[in-house]
Each structure stands twice: as C-alpha cells, then as structure tokens.
Amino acid sequence: MSIADYVPYAQIISSGGAAIGLWLAAWQFSRSRKTTTLQHLQDFLKSTNEREAALADATDEQKKRHAFVEYLNFLEVYAAAVIGGLFIGVAEELVRDKLMDSIITLERAPAWHDIIVKSVTSDITYKYLRRFAEKHRKLSNYDARHSRLNKAWTRSLPRIGGAAHDLSESVCKSARFY
C-alpha cells in the first residue's frame, strides 16, 4: 500500500480530532462564561453591601443624601445591565429579584421619596430604572396606580413611578425611616 491509500483514513482521523477539539473549546467557553457570570454576581452583591453600608453609616443628612443618590445611580447601572441582557441564567434572576425587592423596600420608606424627586434633573435620569420597574411590575401583576412611590414621583419631571432602589430593611431601620 502506498501513502496515498492512507490519506482518506488520515482525513477521517483529523476530522475527528478537529471535532473533539471544537467540542472541548465549546465546553471550555461554557465553563468560562459560567465563571464570569458568577464573578459578576459576586461583584454585584459585594457592591450592594458596600453601598448599603455607606448609607447606613452616613453620619449626617448631607452624607446620607449623597450615599442614597450614589446608590440610585448604582442601581440604574444594574437595571440597564438586566435590560440589556448582560446577565444570564441564575445571575440575571438574582439581580432582577434584588432590584424588584428594592422597589418594594423603597416604597416602605417615604422619607426618601422627596430626595428621589429632587435628584431627577432630566428625562433620562433613572431611565433604565423606570424601564425595569415598568416591565417587571406588569410581569408581577403589580398595580402601579396604587403605589405610594408612583404617586410621589409623578410630581417630578418625567414619570419615574417605579425606579428600583435597594435599601434593605435593616438600612431603612438604622436610618430611622420605618
């Protein structure tokens, strides 16, 4: 037998090797994506805790107001990330649930409503928080007409009625807003 007789076998073996290599690359990409998603989720939770702590530890009204507005901006970024599909799977679900929980928690803290209204400077302020809240309120059968926060925010420039802000109950209690 000549070398030419072995070429079809070599092609079959090399095609099989390429297929295995492609499968391994896809598997590695999948694992890498899961690891990256976990890192993003851990970063979100760490940042959430840092911002809640900054708000709880603020010593005077000026610092509390600043920490609160910074927290709103932080949540705006994550609402945009959820809307933009930058989170996947469980990470997306956890961030979405945390943002929804923030809406409910903030509604229980009416002392912040005026600060939110005053922090709106244009129709793009909290744009993604509004979109997020509107989308998820419909999904959860939440009637925004009965939202105290919605009523408070509709006095501001654009309809803000449902921005998502995360203040844990402990932060609200420590700040004496319950």
Coordinates of C-alpha atoms in Angstrom, one line a residue:
M1 CA 0.0 0.0 0.0
S2 CA 1.2 3.4 -0.8
I3 CA 0.8 6.6 1.3
A4 CA -2.0 7.7 -1.0
D5 CA -4.1 4.8 0.3
Y6 CA -3.8 6.2 3.8
V7 CA -4.9 9.7 3.0
P8 CA -8.7 9.0 3.5
Y9 CA -8.0 7.5 6.8
A10 CA -5.8 10.4 7.9
Q11 CA -8.6 12.8 6.8
I12 CA -11.1 10.9 8.9
I13 CA -8.9 10.9 11.9
S14 CA -8.0 14.6 11.6
S15 CA -11.7 15.5 11.1
G16 CA -12.5 13.5 14.3
G17 CA -9.7 15.3 16.1
A18 CA -11.0 18.6 14.9
A19 CA -14.5 17.8 16.1
I20 CA -13.2 16.8 19.5
G21 CA -11.1 20.0 19.7
L22 CA -14.2 22.0 18.8
W23 CA -16.3 20.3 21.4
L24 CA -13.6 20.9 24.0
A25 CA -13.3 24.6 23.1
A26 CA -17.1 25.0 23.4
W27 CA -17.1 23.2 26.7
Q28 CA -14.3 25.5 28.0
F29 CA -16.1 28.6 26.7
S30 CA -19.2 27.4 28.5
R31 CA -17.3 26.9 31.8
S32 CA -15.6 30.3 31.3
R33 CA -18.9 32.0 30.8
K34 CA -20.3 30.5 33.9
T35 CA -17.3 31.5 35.9
T36 CA -17.6 35.1 34.6
T37 CA -21.3 35.2 35.4
L38 CA -20.5 34.0 39.0
Q39 CA -17.8 36.7 39.3
H40 CA -20.3 39.4 38.1
L41 CA -22.9 38.2 40.6
Q42 CA -20.4 38.3 43.4
D43 CA -19.3 41.8 42.4
F44 CA -22.9 42.9 42.4
L45 CA -23.6 41.5 45.9
K46 CA -20.4 43.0 47.2
S47 CA -21.1 46.4 45.7
T48 CA -24.7 46.2 47.0
N49 CA -23.4 45.6 50.5
E50 CA -20.9 48.4 50.3
R51 CA -23.5 50.9 49.2
E52 CA -26.0 49.8 51.8
A53 CA -23.3 50.1 54.5
A54 CA -22.3 53.6 53.2
L55 CA -25.9 54.7 53.5
A56 CA -26.3 53.1 57.0
D57 CA -23.1 54.6 58.2
A58 CA -23.7 58.1 57.0
T59 CA -23.4 60.5 59.9
D60 CA -25.4 63.5 58.7
E61 CA -28.2 64.3 56.3
Q62 CA -25.9 65.6 53.6
K63 CA -23.8 62.4 53.6
K64 CA -27.0 60.2 53.7
R65 CA -28.4 62.1 50.7
H66 CA -25.2 61.7 48.8
A67 CA -24.9 57.9 49.7
F68 CA -28.5 57.4 48.6
V69 CA -28.2 59.2 45.3
E70 CA -25.0 57.2 44.6
Y71 CA -26.9 54.1 45.4
L72 CA -29.7 55.1 43.0
N73 CA -27.0 55.5 40.3
F74 CA -25.5 52.1 41.1
L75 CA -28.9 50.5 40.7
E76 CA -29.5 52.4 37.5
V77 CA -26.4 50.7 36.1
Y78 CA -27.6 47.2 37.1
A79 CA -31.1 47.8 35.8
A80 CA -29.5 48.8 32.4
A81 CA -27.5 45.6 32.6
V82 CA -30.5 43.4 33.2
I83 CA -32.5 45.2 30.4
G84 CA -29.5 44.9 28.1
G85 CA -29.3 41.1 28.7
L86 CA -25.8 41.3 30.2
F87 CA -26.7 38.8 32.9
I88 CA -27.8 35.3 32.1
G89 CA -29.4 32.5 34.0
V90 CA -29.5 32.5 37.7
A91 CA -27.4 35.7 38.0
E92 CA -30.0 37.6 35.9
E93 CA -32.8 36.2 38.1
L94 CA -31.0 37.2 41.4
V95 CA -30.2 40.7 40.2
R96 CA -33.7 41.2 38.9
D97 CA -35.2 39.9 42.1
K98 CA -32.9 42.2 44.2
L99 CA -34.0 45.2 42.1
M100 CA -37.7 44.3 42.5
D101 CA -37.2 43.9 46.2
S102 CA -35.6 47.4 46.2
I103 CA -38.8 48.9 44.7
I104 CA -40.9 47.4 47.4
T105 CA -38.5 48.4 50.2
L106 CA -38.2 51.9 48.9
E107 CA -42.0 52.3 48.8
R108 CA -41.9 51.5 52.5
A109 CA -39.5 54.4 53.2
P110 CA -41.4 57.5 52.1
A111 CA -38.8 59.8 53.6
W112 CA -36.6 59.0 50.6
H113 CA -39.3 59.9 48.0
D114 CA -38.6 63.7 48.1
I115 CA -34.8 63.0 47.7
I116 CA -35.6 60.9 44.6
V117 CA -37.8 63.6 43.1
K118 CA -35.1 66.3 43.8
S119 CA -32.4 64.1 42.2
V120 CA -34.2 63.9 38.9
T121 CA -32.6 66.5 36.6
S122 CA -33.8 65.5 33.2
D123 CA -36.0 62.9 31.4
I124 CA -33.0 60.5 31.2
T125 CA -32.4 60.4 35.0
Y126 CA -33.2 56.9 36.1
K127 CA -34.3 56.0 32.6
Y128 CA -33.3 52.3 33.0
L129 CA -34.8 52.1 36.5
R130 CA -38.1 53.3 35.1
R131 CA -38.0 50.8 32.2
F132 CA -37.0 48.0 34.5
A133 CA -39.8 48.8 37.0
E134 CA -42.5 49.2 34.4
K135 CA -41.6 45.9 32.7
H136 CA -41.4 43.9 35.9
R137 CA -44.4 45.5 37.6
K138 CA -46.5 44.2 34.6
L139 CA -45.0 40.7 34.9
S140 CA -45.7 40.5 38.6
N141 CA -49.3 41.9 38.2
Y142 CA -48.3 44.9 40.3
D143 CA -50.8 47.7 40.0
A144 CA -48.6 50.8 39.8
R145 CA -51.7 53.1 40.3
H146 CA -51.7 52.1 44.0
S147 CA -48.0 52.7 44.5
R148 CA -47.3 55.4 47.0
L149 CA -43.9 55.8 45.4
N150 CA -45.5 56.2 42.0
K151 CA -47.7 59.0 43.3
A152 CA -44.7 60.7 44.9
W153 CA -42.6 60.5 41.8
T154 CA -45.1 61.6 39.3
R155 CA -44.7 65.1 40.6
S156 CA -41.2 65.2 39.2
L157 CA -40.2 65.9 35.6
P158 CA -40.7 62.6 33.8
R159 CA -42.8 59.8 35.2
I160 CA -40.3 58.0 37.4
G161 CA -43.0 55.8 39.0
G162 CA -41.2 52.7 39.9
A163 CA -37.5 53.1 40.0
A164 CA -35.7 50.3 41.7
H165 CA -33.6 51.1 44.7
D166 CA -32.2 48.7 47.1
L167 CA -32.4 49.6 50.8
S168 CA -32.6 46.6 53.0
E169 CA -35.0 46.8 55.9
S170 CA -32.0 47.0 58.2
V171 CA -30.7 50.0 56.4
C172 CA -34.1 51.7 56.5
K173 CA -34.5 50.9 60.2
S174 CA -31.0 52.1 61.0
A175 CA -31.7 55.3 59.1
R176 CA -34.9 55.7 61.1
F177 CA -37.2 55.8 58.0
Y178 CA -39.5 53.0 59.0

